[in-house]
Coordinates of C-alpha atoms (C1' of nucleotides) in Angstrom, one line a residue:
Chain T
M29 CA 12.7 12.7 -13.1
C30 CA 11.9 11.2 -16.4
F31 CA 8.7 9.9 -17.6
A32 CA 9.6 10.2 -21.2
A33 CA 10.2 6.5 -21.6
R34 CA 6.5 6.1 -21.5
G35 CA 5.9 8.8 -24.1
D36 CA 8.1 7.0 -26.6
R37 CA 5.6 4.3 -26.7
N38 CA 2.6 6.2 -27.8
F39 CA 1.8 9.9 -27.8
G40 CA -1.9 9.3 -27.1
F41 CA -4.1 11.5 -25.0
A42 CA -3.5 9.8 -21.7
T43 CA 0.2 9.4 -22.2
I44 CA 0.9 13.1 -22.7
F45 CA -1.3 13.9 -19.8
L46 CA 0.4 11.3 -17.6
W47 CA 3.8 12.5 -18.5
R48 CA 2.9 15.8 -17.0
C49 CA 1.0 14.7 -14.0
P50 CA 1.4 11.0 -13.3
M51 CA -1.2 10.6 -10.7
L52 CA -4.8 10.1 -10.2
D53 CA -5.5 12.2 -7.1
S54 CA -7.5 15.1 -6.0
K55 CA -5.1 17.5 -7.7
L56 CA -5.5 15.8 -11.0
L57 CA -9.2 15.8 -10.6
R58 CA -9.2 19.5 -9.9
T59 CA -6.7 20.7 -12.5
N60 CA -7.7 18.3 -15.3
P61 CA -11.2 17.0 -14.7
E62 CA -11.5 16.4 -18.5
I63 CA -8.8 13.7 -18.3
V64 CA -10.8 11.9 -15.6
R65 CA -14.0 12.4 -17.4
K66 CA -12.6 11.0 -20.6
A67 CA -11.2 8.0 -18.7
L68 CA -14.5 7.3 -17.1
Q69 CA -16.2 7.5 -20.5
L70 CA -13.6 5.0 -21.9
R71 CA -14.4 2.7 -19.1
R72 CA -18.1 3.1 -19.6
A73 CA -18.3 4.1 -16.0
T74 CA -21.0 6.4 -14.7
I75 CA -19.8 8.6 -11.9
D76 CA -21.1 12.0 -11.0
L77 CA -17.9 13.9 -11.5
D78 CA -19.5 17.3 -11.1
A79 CA -20.8 16.3 -7.7
L80 CA -17.3 15.3 -6.8
L81 CA -15.8 18.5 -8.0
A82 CA -18.4 20.5 -6.1
L83 CA -17.5 18.6 -3.0
D84 CA -13.9 19.4 -3.5
E85 CA -14.7 23.1 -3.9
T86 CA -16.6 23.1 -0.6
R87 CA -13.9 21.0 1.1
R88 CA -11.1 23.5 0.1
Q89 CA -13.2 26.5 1.1
L90 CA -13.8 25.1 4.6
T91 CA -10.2 24.0 4.9
T92 CA -8.9 27.4 4.2
E93 CA -11.3 29.0 6.6
V94 CA -10.6 26.7 9.5
E95 CA -6.8 26.8 8.9
T96 CA -6.8 30.5 9.1
L97 CA -8.5 30.3 12.5
K98 CA -6.1 27.7 13.6
A99 CA -3.2 29.8 12.7
Q100 CA -4.7 32.6 14.8
R101 CA -5.2 30.3 17.7
N102 CA -1.7 28.9 17.5
Q103 CA -0.2 32.4 17.5
A104 CA -2.3 33.6 20.5
S105 CA -1.5 30.4 22.4
Q106 CA 2.2 31.3 22.1
Q107 CA 1.4 34.7 23.5
V108 CA -0.3 33.1 26.5
A109 CA 2.7 31.0 27.1
Q110 CA 5.0 34.1 26.9
M111 CA 2.8 36.1 29.2
K112 CA 2.7 33.4 31.8
R113 CA 6.4 32.9 31.6
S114 CA 7.0 36.6 32.3
G115 CA 4.4 36.5 35.1
Q116 CA 1.7 38.6 33.4
D117 CA -2.1 37.9 33.7
A118 CA -3.3 36.1 30.6
S119 CA -6.8 35.4 31.7
A120 CA -8.5 37.9 29.4
L121 CA -6.8 36.5 26.3
M122 CA -7.5 33.0 27.4
A123 CA -11.2 33.7 27.8
E124 CA -11.2 35.2 24.3
L125 CA -9.5 32.1 22.9
G126 CA -12.2 29.9 24.4
A127 CA -14.7 31.3 21.9
L128 CA -12.3 30.9 19.0
S129 CA -11.6 27.3 19.9
Q130 CA -15.3 26.7 20.0
R131 CA -15.7 28.1 16.5
I132 CA -12.8 26.0 15.2
K133 CA -14.3 22.9 16.7
E134 CA -17.6 23.4 14.9
L135 CA -16.0 24.3 11.6
D136 CA -13.6 21.4 11.9
E137 CA -16.5 19.0 12.3
R138 CA -18.2 20.3 9.1
C139 CA -14.9 20.2 7.3
A140 CA -14.2 16.6 8.4
A141 CA -17.6 15.5 7.3
V142 CA -17.2 17.0 3.8
D143 CA -13.7 15.7 3.5
A144 CA -14.8 12.1 4.4
Q145 CA -17.5 12.3 1.8
F146 CA -15.0 13.5 -0.8
Q147 CA -12.5 10.8 0.1
E148 CA -15.1 8.1 0.0
M149 CA -16.2 9.2 -3.5
L150 CA -12.6 9.6 -4.7
L151 CA -11.9 6.0 -3.8
T152 CA -14.6 4.8 -6.2
I153 CA -12.9 6.4 -9.2
P154 CA -11.1 3.8 -11.3
N155 CA -7.6 4.1 -12.7
I156 CA -7.0 5.9 -16.0
P157 CA -6.4 3.5 -18.9
H158 CA -3.0 3.6 -20.6
A159 CA -2.9 5.2 -24.1
S160 CA -2.3 1.8 -25.7
V161 CA -5.5 0.3 -24.3
P162 CA -8.0 -0.1 -27.1
E163 CA -11.4 1.5 -26.7
G164 CA -14.3 -0.9 -26.3
N165 CA -17.4 -1.9 -24.4
S166 CA -16.8 -5.5 -23.4
D167 CA -14.6 -8.6 -23.7
A168 CA -15.8 -8.8 -27.3
D169 CA -13.7 -5.8 -28.0
N170 CA -10.4 -7.1 -26.6
T171 CA -7.7 -7.3 -29.1
E172 CA -5.6 -10.3 -29.8
V173 CA -1.8 -9.8 -29.4
R174 CA -0.5 -13.2 -30.4
R175 CA -1.2 -16.9 -30.4
W176 CA 1.1 -19.7 -29.3
G177 CA 0.9 -23.4 -30.1
I178 CA -1.5 -25.3 -32.2
P179 CA -4.8 -26.6 -30.9
P180 CA -4.6 -30.4 -30.9
Q181 CA -6.6 -32.5 -33.4
F182 CA -8.7 -35.4 -32.1
S183 CA -10.0 -38.5 -33.8
F184 CA -13.0 -38.3 -31.5
T185 CA -15.2 -35.6 -30.1
P186 CA -13.1 -34.1 -27.3
K187 CA -14.9 -34.0 -23.9
E188 CA -15.1 -31.2 -21.4
H189 CA -13.0 -31.5 -18.3
W190 CA -15.8 -32.3 -15.9
E191 CA -16.8 -35.2 -18.1
I192 CA -13.2 -36.5 -18.1
G193 CA -12.9 -35.8 -14.3
A194 CA -16.2 -37.7 -13.6
R195 CA -15.1 -40.7 -15.6
L196 CA -11.7 -40.8 -13.9
G197 CA -13.1 -40.2 -10.5
G198 CA -10.9 -37.3 -9.5
L199 CA -13.4 -34.4 -9.3
D200 CA -16.1 -35.0 -6.7
F201 CA -18.7 -32.2 -6.8
E202 CA -21.4 -34.0 -4.9
T203 CA -19.4 -34.5 -1.8
A204 CA -18.1 -31.0 -1.9
A205 CA -21.7 -29.8 -2.0
K206 CA -22.5 -31.8 1.0
I207 CA -19.5 -30.5 3.0
T208 CA -20.0 -26.9 1.9
G209 CA -22.3 -26.1 -1.0
S210 CA -22.3 -25.4 -4.7
R211 CA -19.2 -24.1 -6.6
F212 CA -16.8 -26.2 -4.4
V213 CA -15.0 -29.3 -5.4
L214 CA -13.3 -32.2 -3.6
L215 CA -10.2 -33.4 -5.5
R216 CA -9.4 -37.0 -4.9
G217 CA -6.4 -39.2 -5.7
W218 CA -4.8 -38.3 -9.0
A219 CA -6.6 -34.9 -9.1
A220 CA -5.3 -33.8 -5.7
R221 CA -1.8 -34.9 -6.6
L222 CA -2.0 -33.2 -10.0
E223 CA -3.0 -30.0 -8.4
R224 CA 0.0 -30.2 -6.0
A225 CA 2.3 -31.1 -8.8
L226 CA 1.1 -28.1 -10.8
F227 CA 1.7 -25.5 -8.2
S228 CA 5.0 -27.0 -7.2
F229 CA 6.1 -26.8 -10.8
M230 CA 4.8 -23.2 -11.2
L231 CA 6.6 -22.1 -8.0
D232 CA 9.8 -23.8 -9.0
V233 CA 9.9 -22.1 -12.5
Q234 CA 9.0 -18.6 -11.1
T235 CA 11.5 -18.8 -8.2
Q236 CA 14.4 -20.6 -9.8
E237 CA 14.2 -19.3 -13.3
H238 CA 12.5 -15.9 -13.1
G239 CA 14.0 -14.7 -9.8
Y240 CA 10.9 -14.3 -7.8
Q241 CA 11.1 -14.5 -4.0
E242 CA 8.6 -17.0 -2.7
V243 CA 6.3 -15.8 0.1
L244 CA 3.4 -17.5 1.9
P245 CA 1.1 -14.8 3.2
P246 CA -2.0 -14.8 5.3
V247 CA -5.1 -15.5 3.3
I248 CA -7.3 -13.5 5.6
V249 CA -6.7 -9.7 5.3
N250 CA -8.1 -6.6 6.9
R251 CA -10.1 -3.8 5.2
A252 CA -7.1 -1.4 4.9
S253 CA -5.3 -4.0 2.7
L254 CA -8.3 -4.3 0.4
L255 CA -8.6 -0.6 0.1
G256 CA -4.9 -0.4 -0.7
T257 CA -5.1 -2.7 -3.8
G258 CA -8.6 -1.4 -4.8
Q259 CA -11.0 -4.3 -4.1
L260 CA -12.7 -2.0 -1.6
P261 CA -14.8 0.1 -1.3
K262 CA -16.4 -0.8 -4.6
F263 CA -16.5 -4.6 -4.7
E264 CA -17.5 -5.6 -1.2
E265 CA -20.1 -8.1 -2.6
D266 CA -17.4 -10.1 -4.4
L267 CA -15.7 -10.9 -1.2
F268 CA -16.2 -13.3 1.7
H269 CA -16.4 -11.2 4.9
L270 CA -15.9 -12.8 8.3
T271 CA -18.9 -11.8 10.3
G272 CA -18.3 -9.4 13.2
T273 CA -14.7 -8.8 12.2
D274 CA -12.6 -6.5 10.0
Y275 CA -11.4 -9.6 8.2
Y276 CA -12.0 -10.8 4.6
L277 CA -10.8 -13.9 2.7
I278 CA -8.5 -12.9 -0.1
P279 CA -9.9 -13.0 -3.6
T280 CA -6.2 -13.1 -4.9
A281 CA -2.7 -13.2 -3.4
E282 CA -2.2 -9.8 -5.0
V283 CA -3.9 -8.3 -1.8
P284 CA -1.6 -9.6 0.9
V285 CA 1.6 -9.6 -1.2
T286 CA 1.3 -6.1 -2.5
N287 CA 0.3 -4.9 1.0
I288 CA 3.5 -6.3 2.4
F289 CA 4.9 -2.9 1.3
R290 CA 2.0 -0.8 2.4
D291 CA 3.2 2.4 4.1
T292 CA 6.8 1.6 3.2
T293 CA 9.6 3.6 1.5
L294 CA 11.9 1.3 -0.5
D295 CA 15.4 1.9 -1.7
E296 CA 15.6 2.6 -5.4
A297 CA 18.1 -0.2 -5.7
D298 CA 15.4 -2.7 -4.6
L299 CA 13.5 -2.0 -7.8
P300 CA 12.4 -3.9 -9.7
M301 CA 11.3 -6.5 -7.2
G302 CA 9.4 -9.7 -7.8
L303 CA 7.5 -11.9 -5.3
C304 CA 5.4 -14.9 -5.9
A305 CA 2.9 -16.7 -3.7
F306 CA 0.8 -19.8 -3.8
T307 CA -2.5 -19.3 -2.0
P308 CA -6.1 -20.3 -2.1
C309 CA -8.4 -17.6 -3.4
F310 CA -12.0 -17.0 -2.4
R311 CA -14.6 -15.3 -4.5
S312 CA -18.3 -15.0 -3.8
E313 CA -19.1 -14.9 -7.5
A314 CA -22.1 -12.7 -6.8
G315 CA -24.0 -12.2 -10.0
S316 CA -22.5 -15.1 -11.9
Y317 CA -25.5 -17.4 -11.7
G318 CA -25.7 -19.6 -14.6
K319 CA -22.1 -19.0 -15.7
D320 CA -19.8 -22.0 -15.8
T321 CA -21.9 -24.0 -13.5
K322 CA -20.3 -27.3 -14.6
G323 CA -16.8 -28.1 -13.6
I324 CA -14.1 -26.2 -11.9
I325 CA -13.8 -23.2 -14.1
R326 CA -15.6 -20.9 -11.7
Q327 CA -15.3 -21.9 -8.0
H328 CA -15.7 -20.1 -4.7
Q329 CA -12.3 -21.4 -3.7
F330 CA -9.4 -22.0 -6.0
H331 CA -5.6 -22.1 -6.0
K332 CA -3.4 -19.6 -7.8
V333 CA 0.3 -18.9 -8.0
E334 CA 0.5 -15.1 -8.1
L335 CA 3.3 -12.9 -9.4
V336 CA 3.7 -9.4 -8.0
R337 CA 6.3 -6.9 -9.2
L338 CA 7.2 -3.5 -7.9
A339 CA 8.8 -1.3 -10.5
H340 CA 10.3 2.1 -11.2
P341 CA 7.8 4.3 -12.9
D342 CA 10.1 4.7 -15.9
T343 CA 10.2 1.0 -16.7
S344 CA 6.9 -0.4 -15.5
Y345 CA 5.6 -1.1 -19.0
D346 CA 8.8 -3.1 -19.8
E347 CA 8.1 -4.9 -16.5
L348 CA 4.6 -5.7 -17.7
E349 CA 5.9 -7.3 -20.9
L350 CA 8.4 -9.3 -18.8
L351 CA 5.7 -10.4 -16.3
L352 CA 3.6 -11.6 -19.2
T353 CA 6.4 -13.8 -20.5
H354 CA 6.8 -15.3 -17.0
A355 CA 3.2 -16.4 -17.0
E356 CA 3.4 -17.6 -20.6
A357 CA 6.4 -19.7 -19.8
I358 CA 4.3 -22.0 -17.7
L359 CA 1.9 -22.7 -20.6
Q360 CA 4.8 -23.2 -23.0
R361 CA 6.5 -25.7 -20.7
L362 CA 3.2 -27.6 -20.4
E363 CA 2.7 -27.3 -24.2
L364 CA -0.7 -25.8 -23.9
P365 CA -1.9 -23.6 -26.8
Y366 CA -2.9 -20.1 -25.8
R367 CA -3.4 -16.6 -27.0
V368 CA -2.7 -13.2 -25.4
V369 CA -5.3 -10.4 -25.6
T370 CA -5.2 -6.8 -24.5
L371 CA -8.2 -5.9 -22.5
C372 CA -10.2 -3.0 -24.0
S373 CA -11.1 0.0 -21.9
G374 CA -14.6 -1.3 -21.0
D375 CA -13.3 -4.6 -19.8
L376 CA -10.4 -3.3 -17.7
G377 CA -10.4 -3.9 -14.0
F378 CA -10.9 -1.1 -11.6
S379 CA -7.3 -0.6 -10.5
A380 CA -5.5 -1.5 -13.7
A381 CA -4.1 0.9 -16.3
K382 CA -3.4 -1.9 -18.7
T383 CA -4.1 -5.6 -18.6
Y384 CA -3.1 -8.6 -20.8
D385 CA -5.2 -11.7 -20.4
I386 CA -3.7 -15.1 -21.3
E387 CA -6.4 -17.4 -22.6
V388 CA -5.7 -21.1 -22.9
W389 CA -7.3 -23.3 -25.5
L390 CA -10.0 -25.7 -24.2
P391 CA -10.9 -28.3 -26.8
G392 CA -14.0 -29.4 -24.9
Q393 CA -15.4 -25.9 -25.3
A394 CA -13.6 -25.2 -28.5
T395 CA -12.6 -21.8 -27.2
Y396 CA -9.9 -19.8 -25.5
R397 CA -10.6 -19.2 -21.7
E398 CA -8.8 -16.9 -19.3
I399 CA -6.1 -18.5 -17.3
S400 CA -4.0 -15.5 -16.3
S401 CA -4.4 -11.8 -16.1
C402 CA -1.3 -9.5 -16.1
S403 CA -1.7 -5.9 -15.1
N404 CA 0.2 -2.7 -14.6
F405 CA -1.5 -0.6 -12.0
E406 CA 1.0 2.2 -12.4
D407 CA 0.9 4.3 -9.2
F408 CA -2.8 3.7 -8.5
Q409 CA -2.3 1.1 -5.8
A410 CA 0.9 2.7 -4.6
R411 CA -0.9 5.9 -3.8
R412 CA -3.7 4.1 -2.0
A413 CA -1.3 1.9 -0.1
G414 CA 1.5 4.3 0.4
I415 CA 4.3 2.4 -1.4
R416 CA 7.2 4.7 -2.2
F417 CA 10.8 4.7 -3.1
R418 CA 13.5 7.3 -2.8
P419 CA 15.0 8.2 -6.2
K420 CA 18.7 8.8 -6.1
G421 CA 19.5 12.5 -5.4
A422 CA 15.9 13.4 -5.1
K423 CA 14.6 15.2 -2.0
K424 CA 11.1 13.7 -2.1
S425 CA 10.1 10.1 -2.3
A426 CA 8.0 8.9 -5.3
L427 CA 5.3 6.3 -5.7
V428 CA 6.4 3.0 -7.2
H429 CA 4.4 1.2 -9.9
T430 CA 2.8 -2.1 -8.9
L431 CA 2.1 -5.0 -11.2
N432 CA 0.8 -8.4 -10.8
G433 CA -0.3 -11.5 -12.8
S434 CA -1.3 -15.1 -12.3
G435 CA 1.4 -17.5 -13.0
L436 CA -1.0 -19.4 -13.2
A437 CA -4.5 -20.2 -12.0
V438 CA -3.9 -23.8 -10.9
G439 CA -7.4 -25.2 -11.3
R440 CA -7.9 -23.9 -14.8
T441 CA -4.5 -25.3 -15.7
M442 CA -5.7 -28.7 -14.7
V443 CA -8.8 -28.1 -16.8
A444 CA -6.5 -27.3 -19.8
I445 CA -4.4 -30.4 -19.3
L446 CA -7.4 -32.7 -19.0
E447 CA -8.9 -31.4 -22.2
N448 CA -5.8 -30.9 -24.3
Y449 CA -4.2 -34.2 -23.3
Q450 CA -7.2 -36.4 -23.4
Q451 CA -7.0 -39.7 -25.3
A452 CA -9.5 -41.9 -27.1
D453 CA -9.6 -44.4 -24.3
G454 CA -10.7 -41.8 -21.8
T455 CA -7.3 -41.5 -20.1
V456 CA -5.1 -38.4 -20.1
R457 CA -1.5 -38.1 -21.0
V458 CA 0.8 -36.2 -18.6
P459 CA 2.7 -33.3 -20.1
D460 CA 6.5 -34.1 -20.1
A461 CA 7.4 -31.1 -17.9
L462 CA 5.1 -32.4 -15.2
Q463 CA 6.2 -36.0 -15.1
P464 CA 9.1 -35.4 -12.6
Y465 CA 6.5 -33.9 -10.2
L466 CA 4.3 -37.1 -10.5
G467 CA 6.9 -39.7 -9.8
G468 CA 7.4 -40.3 -13.5
A469 CA 3.8 -41.1 -14.3
T470 CA 2.9 -40.6 -17.9
T471 CA -0.9 -41.2 -17.8
I472 CA -3.8 -40.1 -15.7
P473 CA -5.1 -41.8 -13.7
F474 CA -2.1 -43.0 -11.8
Chain C
rG20 C1' -7.4 -16.0 28.7
rG21 C1' -4.0 -13.6 33.1
rA22 C1' 0.3 -10.3 34.4
rG23 C1' 3.9 -6.8 32.7
rA24 C1' 6.6 -3.7 29.1
rG25 C1' 6.2 -0.9 24.8
rG26 C1' 4.2 1.8 19.8
rU27 C1' 7.9 9.0 18.4
rA28 C1' 11.0 10.4 11.4
rG29 C1' 14.3 5.5 6.6
rC30 C1' 16.2 2.6 11.4
rG31 C1' 17.5 2.8 16.7
rA32 C1' 16.3 6.0 20.6
rA33 C1' 15.5 10.6 24.3
rG34 C1' 11.3 13.5 25.7
rC35 C1' 6.0 11.8 29.1
rC36 C1' 6.4 11.8 36.0
rC37 C1' 6.0 18.1 36.4
rG38 C1' 1.2 20.4 29.5
rG39 C1' 3.7 25.9 26.4
rU40 C1' 10.9 27.6 24.0
rC41 C1' 9.6 19.2 21.4
rG42 C1' 7.1 18.0 14.6
rU43 C1' 12.7 23.3 12.4
rA44 C1' 11.7 16.5 17.6
rA45 C1' 18.0 15.7 21.6
rC46 C1' 21.5 11.8 20.5
rG47 C1' 23.2 7.7 17.4
rC48 C1' 23.0 5.0 12.6
rG49 C1' 21.8 5.2 7.5
rC50 C1' 21.3 8.2 3.1
rU51 C1' 22.5 12.8 -0.1
rC52 C1' 25.9 16.7 -1.3
rG53 C1' 30.5 19.1 -0.2
rA54 C1' 35.7 19.4 2.0
rC55 C1' 40.2 16.4 2.6
rU56 C1' 42.5 12.3 -0.8
rC57 C1' 45.8 9.8 -6.7
rG58 C1' 41.3 7.0 -5.1
rA59 C1' 39.1 5.0 -0.8
rA60 C1' 38.5 4.5 4.4
rA61 C1' 38.5 7.5 8.5
rU62 C1' 37.5 12.5 9.7
rC63 C1' 35.1 17.4 9.2
rG64 C1' 30.8 20.5 7.3
rA65 C1' 25.8 20.9 5.4
rG66 C1' 21.3 18.6 4.3
rU67 C1' 17.6 14.6 4.9
rU68 C1' 9.2 13.0 7.2
rA69 C1' 4.6 12.7 5.0
rC70 C1' -0.1 14.6 3.8
rG71 C1' -3.5 18.7 3.0
rG72 C1' -4.3 24.0 1.8
rA73 C1' -2.7 28.9 -0.4
rC74 C1' 0.5 30.9 -4.2
rU75 C1' 2.2 28.8 -8.9
rC76 C1' 3.3 26.4 -15.7
rA77 C1' 5.5 23.6 -11.7
rU78 C1' 5.3 17.1 -8.4
rA79 C1' 10.4 24.4 -7.9
rC80 C1' 10.3 28.2 -3.9
rU81 C1' 7.7 30.5 0.1
rC82 C1' 3.7 30.7 3.7
rC83 C1' -0.1 28.1 6.6
rG84 C1' -2.4 23.8 8.7
rU85 C1' -2.4 18.6 10.3
rA86 C1' 0.1 14.1 12.0
rC87 C1' 4.2 11.2 18.2
rG88 C1' -0.3 3.4 17.2
rU89 C1' -6.1 4.6 16.3
rG90 C1' -10.4 7.2 18.0
rG91 C1' -12.6 10.3 21.7
rG92 C1' -12.2 13.7 26.0
rU93 C1' -10.0 17.7 29.3
rU94 C1' -7.5 22.6 28.3
rC95 C1' -6.4 29.1 25.7
rA96 C1' -2.7 25.2 24.6
rA97 C1' -1.6 17.8 24.6
rA98 C1' 4.0 13.4 22.4
rU99 C1' 3.0 14.9 27.7
rC100 C1' -3.2 14.4 31.6
rC101 C1' -8.0 11.2 31.2
rC102 C1' -11.1 7.2 28.6
rA103 C1' -11.8 3.3 24.9
rC104 C1' -9.7 0.4 21.2
rC105 C1' -5.7 -1.8 17.9
rC106 C1' -0.9 -3.8 17.4
rU107 C1' 4.1 -5.6 19.1
rC108 C1' 7.3 -7.9 22.8
rU109 C1' 8.2 -10.8 27.6
rC110 C1' 6.3 -14.3 31.3
rC111 C1' 2.2 -17.6 32.7
rG112 C1' -2.0 -20.7 31.2
rC113 C1' -4.4 -23.3 27.2
rC114 C1' -3.9 -25.3 22.3
rA115 C1' -2.6 -27.4 16.4

RNA sequence: GGAGAGGUAGCGAAGCCCGGUCGUAACGCGCUCGACUCGAAAUCGAGUUACGGACUCAUACUCCGUACGUGGGUUCAAAUCCCACCCUCUCCGCCA
């Protein structure tokens, strides 16, 4: 078993620790609480670790106590069986065991209550950031990795995508508001077709050139799936929940696709594995009032082509770099300028150990905006979801590492095309790579 | 929606009627190691669940506990008996 490959990268605090104990579980919490405390501090998260540790202490005490009694009962029950078989009278022993069973029952209930409380709290502890993750408070502290492409120059003041969309008649927010409400859009004509062209193009590149297997999963998932990938229990308010059911609309295809492998033991030869899925995504955007209220940057429903990779723990950071290039390839083909940033510790998502965001250049806003997020979750999701593989020659199975990234967010890609390819006369040029998907059209509208 | 069958280890499957020697889960397949072989196949032998706890430098050994779809109940004792729910399959009905 070799985790040394990770150590080669960076002998930081977390790496050395992870090399020894590559898991965030109750054992890690108990044996190295300082590691967890440090990780929480890096993430600027406030969790009462001492309360959790105390709970664990109580839990283990009760467990030991009740298990001792159970061992007694099991032994005595065997005796009863033996006595009965040999025709002896076991009624005295049985009466005695009645009292023991009653005590076990009471103690068991207390133990289960404490354990449930402990598990519940443990599920709210985020993953430990990788050693290469820069420390920081917010997205302002994210570090730029590289830039690709040159932002286009315009002989006029470039417009924002919603202005372009309004003039060309493809983005109809008023009607969507009537049908549903705010933060929804009705795509008409060229916009609907452009959306379709974009996700077809993305799926073709990912499946035909990068070796991903295409899947089309349910977009409604149950609670267990959301616990597995880490959206629950902490982020209930970000999700659309179907009243009276155990069902939720997916916020990302990461949830159904990763959960394909929930409670599964894979062959080592299957790793690494890549799946991609085109799905709608649904986000309640609670708490985002006032942000991106114009246009289609931030919607309750949007389309995304998602890439999911399952990797061997030894190579998952190589897989992350690979995944990143798969997402970048789409922007390069569409000739859209972008930059890659590493999320700092304070901006990192709950389940991720390390995340690269790809930000595309938007001339209308004169800024880079997120269009893809590529993360290595290490074994965090795998532990929650029970995704394992059997290493060659090893007795025990091990947890896989899971990764995922957008390849790409379709709506935001349309935004980027409208803004980067806009022309003085108000029309928009079609990127060369997309023309075959639009019947050869070179200009929007078509 | 109606009727029936089923859910047991990586997979298939026995056990359930009649509770205890069946979770060290029959049997088969797969996988791992070994023997045989120039090598392979075939054959033979051994091994092969997960989680939690105790002990530990140890994710090594050993011991203990828990888990036979899920949750309850009966019992000294539940894969086995009772209740509720979930899921899968077959047939019927309805429907895109």
